[in-house]
PDB file of C-alpha atoms in Angstrom:
ATOM      1  CA  GLN F   1     162.287 111.247 131.058  1.00 79.00           C
ATOM      2  CA  VAL F   2     158.809 110.755 132.488  1.00 88.00           C
ATOM      3  CA  GLN F   3     156.010 110.030 130.054  1.00 94.00           C
ATOM      4  CA  LEU F   4     152.333 110.528 130.829  1.00 95.00           C
ATOM      5  CA  VAL F   5     149.612 109.201 128.556  1.00 96.00           C
ATOM      6  CA  GLU F   6     145.950 110.043 129.104  1.00 97.00           C
ATOM      7  CA  SER F   7     142.991 108.045 127.894  1.00 97.00           C
ATOM      8  CA  GLY F   8     139.264 107.731 128.475  1.00 97.00           C
ATOM      9  CA  GLY F   9     137.998 110.986 127.039  1.00 98.00           C
ATOM     10  CA  GLY F  10     134.978 111.145 124.799  1.00 98.00           C
ATOM     11  CA  LEU F  11     131.518 112.549 124.216  1.00 98.00           C
ATOM     12  CA  VAL F  12     128.845 112.257 126.891  1.00 98.00           C
ATOM     13  CA  GLN F  13     125.521 113.861 127.657  1.00 98.00           C
ATOM     14  CA  ALA F  14     125.113 116.263 130.532  1.00 98.00           C
ATOM     15  CA  GLY F  15     124.664 114.319 133.742  1.00 97.00           C
ATOM     16  CA  GLY F  16     126.721 111.427 132.481  1.00 98.00           C
ATOM     17  CA  SER F  17     130.059 110.079 133.638  1.00 98.00           C
ATOM     18  CA  LEU F  18     133.536 109.393 132.325  1.00 98.00           C
ATOM     19  CA  ARG F  19     136.642 107.899 133.833  1.00 98.00           C
ATOM     20  CA  LEU F  20     139.991 109.184 132.667  1.00 98.00           C
ATOM     21  CA  SER F  21     143.239 107.309 133.074  1.00 98.00           C
ATOM     22  CA  CYS F  22     146.829 108.494 133.057  1.00 97.00           C
ATOM     23  CA  ALA F  23     149.633 105.986 132.760  1.00 95.00           C
ATOM     24  CA  ALA F  24     153.117 107.065 133.790  1.00 93.00           C
ATOM     25  CA  SER F  25     156.274 105.478 132.481  1.00 91.00           C
ATOM     26  CA  GLY F  26     159.960 106.107 131.976  1.00 87.00           C
ATOM     27  CA  ARG F  27     163.054 105.120 133.866  1.00 81.00           C
ATOM     28  CA  THR F  28     163.067 108.368 135.852  1.00 78.00           C
ATOM     29  CA  PHE F  29     159.496 108.089 137.102  1.00 78.00           C
ATOM     30  CA  ASN F  30     159.336 107.999 140.876  1.00 79.00           C
ATOM     31  CA  THR F  31     156.550 106.203 142.692  1.00 78.00           C
ATOM     32  CA  TYR F  32     156.545 109.075 145.185  1.00 84.00           C
ATOM     33  CA  TYR F  33     155.581 111.695 142.614  1.00 89.00           C
ATOM     34  CA  VAL F  34     152.350 113.557 143.111  1.00 94.00           C
ATOM     35  CA  MET F  35     150.019 113.249 140.150  1.00 95.00           C
ATOM     36  CA  GLY F  36     147.081 115.348 139.126  1.00 97.00           C
ATOM     37  CA  TRP F  37     144.677 116.581 136.490  1.00 98.00           C
ATOM     38  CA  PHE F  38     144.169 119.906 134.775  1.00 97.00           C
ATOM     39  CA  ARG F  39     141.832 121.024 132.043  1.00 97.00           C
ATOM     40  CA  GLN F  40     141.909 123.696 129.382  1.00 97.00           C
ATOM     41  CA  THR F  41     139.624 125.195 126.766  1.00 95.00           C
ATOM     42  CA  PRO F  42     140.840 127.263 123.792  1.00 89.00           C
ATOM     43  CA  GLY F  43     141.872 130.769 124.766  1.00 90.00           C
ATOM     44  CA  LYS F  44     141.770 130.092 128.487  1.00 94.00           C
ATOM     45  CA  GLU F  45     144.316 129.311 131.160  1.00 94.00           C
ATOM     46  CA  ARG F  46     144.909 125.748 132.127  1.00 95.00           C
ATOM     47  CA  GLU F  47     142.786 125.029 135.199  1.00 95.00           C
ATOM     48  CA  PHE F  48     143.658 122.803 138.129  1.00 96.00           C
ATOM     49  CA  VAL F  49     141.188 119.979 138.689  1.00 97.00           C
ATOM     50  CA  ALA F  50     142.549 117.532 141.251  1.00 97.00           C
ATOM     51  CA  ALA F  51     145.717 115.968 142.624  1.00 97.00           C
ATOM     52  CA  ILE F  52     146.700 112.980 144.714  1.00 96.00           C
ATOM     53  CA  SER F  53     149.715 112.138 146.864  1.00 93.00           C
ATOM     54  CA  TRP F  54     152.020 109.254 146.064  1.00 86.00           C
ATOM     55  CA  ASN F  55     150.272 106.870 148.455  1.00 86.00           C
ATOM     56  CA  GLY F  56     146.748 108.070 147.704  1.00 89.00           C
ATOM     57  CA  LEU F  57     146.227 109.266 151.266  1.00 91.00           C
ATOM     58  CA  ASN F  58     145.944 112.956 150.448  1.00 94.00           C
ATOM     59  CA  THR F  59     143.896 114.545 147.714  1.00 95.00           C
ATOM     60  CA  LYS F  60     142.943 118.057 146.735  1.00 95.00           C
ATOM     61  CA  TYR F  61     140.289 119.380 144.401  1.00 96.00           C
ATOM     62  CA  ALA F  62     139.245 122.594 142.821  1.00 94.00           C
ATOM     63  CA  ASP F  63     136.090 123.773 144.576  1.00 92.00           C
ATOM     64  CA  SER F  64     133.928 123.402 141.498  1.00 85.00           C
ATOM     65  CA  MET F  65     134.826 119.730 141.184  1.00 85.00           C
ATOM     66  CA  LYS F  66     134.299 118.665 144.784  1.00 84.00           C
ATOM     67  CA  GLY F  67     131.566 116.077 145.091  1.00 92.00           C
ATOM     68  CA  ARG F  68     131.497 115.361 141.365  1.00 95.00           C
ATOM     69  CA  PHE F  69     135.051 114.344 140.524  1.00 97.00           C
ATOM     70  CA  THR F  70     137.158 111.765 142.315  1.00 97.00           C
ATOM     71  CA  ILE F  71     140.865 111.217 141.837  1.00 97.00           C
ATOM     72  CA  SER F  72     142.521 107.917 142.671  1.00 96.00           C
ATOM     73  CA  ARG F  73     145.650 106.021 141.788  1.00 93.00           C
ATOM     74  CA  HIS F  74     147.005 102.528 141.475  1.00 92.00           C
ATOM     75  CA  VAL F  75     150.552 102.973 142.695  1.00 85.00           C
ATOM     76  CA  ALA F  76     151.782  99.546 141.603  1.00 86.00           C
ATOM     77  CA  VAL F  77     151.114 100.309 137.942  1.00 89.00           C
ATOM     78  CA  ASN F  78     151.826 104.055 138.088  1.00 90.00           C
ATOM     79  CA  THR F  79     148.352 105.000 136.971  1.00 94.00           C
ATOM     80  CA  VAL F  80     146.084 107.795 138.150  1.00 96.00           C
ATOM     81  CA  TYR F  81     142.369 108.065 137.450  1.00 97.00           C
ATOM     82  CA  LEU F  82     139.781 110.787 137.385  1.00 98.00           C
ATOM     83  CA  GLN F  83     136.196 109.681 137.838  1.00 98.00           C
ATOM     84  CA  MET F  84     133.907 112.412 136.581  1.00 97.00           C
ATOM     85  CA  ASN F  85     130.234 112.272 137.488  1.00 97.00           C
ATOM     86  CA  THR F  86     127.304 114.588 136.890  1.00 96.00           C
ATOM     87  CA  LEU F  87     129.137 116.151 133.994  1.00 96.00           C
ATOM     88  CA  LYS F  88     128.091 119.567 132.774  1.00 95.00           C
ATOM     89  CA  PRO F  89     128.615 121.246 129.397  1.00 96.00           C
ATOM     90  CA  GLU F  90     131.062 123.618 131.073  1.00 94.00           C
ATOM     91  CA  ASP F  91     133.248 120.615 131.896  1.00 96.00           C
ATOM     92  CA  THR F  92     134.057 120.348 128.202  1.00 97.00           C
ATOM     93  CA  ALA F  93     137.815 120.716 127.841  1.00 98.00           C
ATOM     94  CA  VAL F  94     141.036 118.952 127.097  1.00 98.00           C
ATOM     95  CA  TYR F  95     142.081 117.173 130.260  1.00 98.00           C
ATOM     96  CA  TYR F  96     145.781 116.866 131.013  1.00 98.00           C
ATOM     97  CA  CYS F  97     147.626 114.638 133.403  1.00 97.00           C
ATOM     98  CA  ALA F  98     150.595 116.088 135.291  1.00 96.00           C
ATOM     99  CA  ALA F  99     153.313 115.065 137.731  1.00 95.00           C
ATOM    100  CA  ALA F 100     155.171 116.991 140.423  1.00 94.00           C
ATOM    101  CA  ASP F 101     157.194 116.513 143.589  1.00 91.00           C
ATOM    102  CA  THR F 102     154.601 117.845 146.053  1.00 91.00           C
ATOM    103  CA  LEU F 103     150.929 118.723 146.352  1.00 90.00           C
ATOM    104  CA  VAL F 104     151.919 122.370 146.333  1.00 89.00           C
ATOM    105  CA  LYS F 105     154.000 122.099 143.185  1.00 91.00           C
ATOM    106  CA  ILE F 106     151.373 120.129 141.297  1.00 93.00           C
ATOM    107  CA  THR F 107     149.147 123.212 141.243  1.00 91.00           C
ATOM    108  CA  THR F 108     151.872 125.585 140.114  1.00 91.00           C
ATOM    109  CA  THR F 109     154.862 123.936 138.474  1.00 93.00           C
ATOM    110  CA  PRO F 110     154.366 120.356 137.335  1.00 95.00           C
ATOM    111  CA  PHE F 111     157.483 119.046 135.667  1.00 94.00           C
ATOM    112  CA  GLN F 112     155.714 116.800 133.186  1.00 95.00           C
ATOM    113  CA  TRP F 113     152.476 116.924 131.227  1.00 96.00           C
ATOM    114  CA  GLY F 114     150.596 114.431 129.152  1.00 97.00           C
ATOM    115  CA  GLN F 115     149.290 115.241 125.689  1.00 97.00           C
ATOM    116  CA  GLY F 116     145.706 115.549 126.862  1.00 97.00           C
ATOM    117  CA  THR F 117     142.417 113.823 126.197  1.00 98.00           C
ATOM    118  CA  GLN F 118     139.286 115.570 124.948  1.00 98.00           C
ATOM    119  CA  VAL F 119     136.138 115.529 127.049  1.00 98.00           C
ATOM    120  CA  THR F 120     132.987 116.896 125.450  1.00 98.00           C
ATOM    121  CA  VAL F 121     129.728 117.186 127.354  1.00 98.00           C
ATOM    122  CA  SER F 122     126.617 117.842 125.313  1.00 97.00           C
ATOM    123  CA  SER F 123     123.542 119.597 126.622  1.00 93.00           C
TER     124      SER F 123
END
């Protein structure tokens, strides 16, 4: 079983920054897994944010996050990060880490989710 644990959420003012971390563990975790981030607010669908390939060479972002959010990973310690800059109140959500086999699957059918970390951006 793969386990994903997010951290780094909190309360920030609009225009501020946060860096989220997601640590993967478990005997079945594969270094070659694609990892990514989603976010969700109550009553709304979970929204894709960003994803990164196993070696960090390829990334993809939702259009609204391009230029503000940056995804990266430290392969050796199975950790993925999401650097969030110029945060807006509409970025307020629970942010979830996810894992999948490919960059296509990460946006549709991740096989594992973390428990989420709350990000709140005040105006």
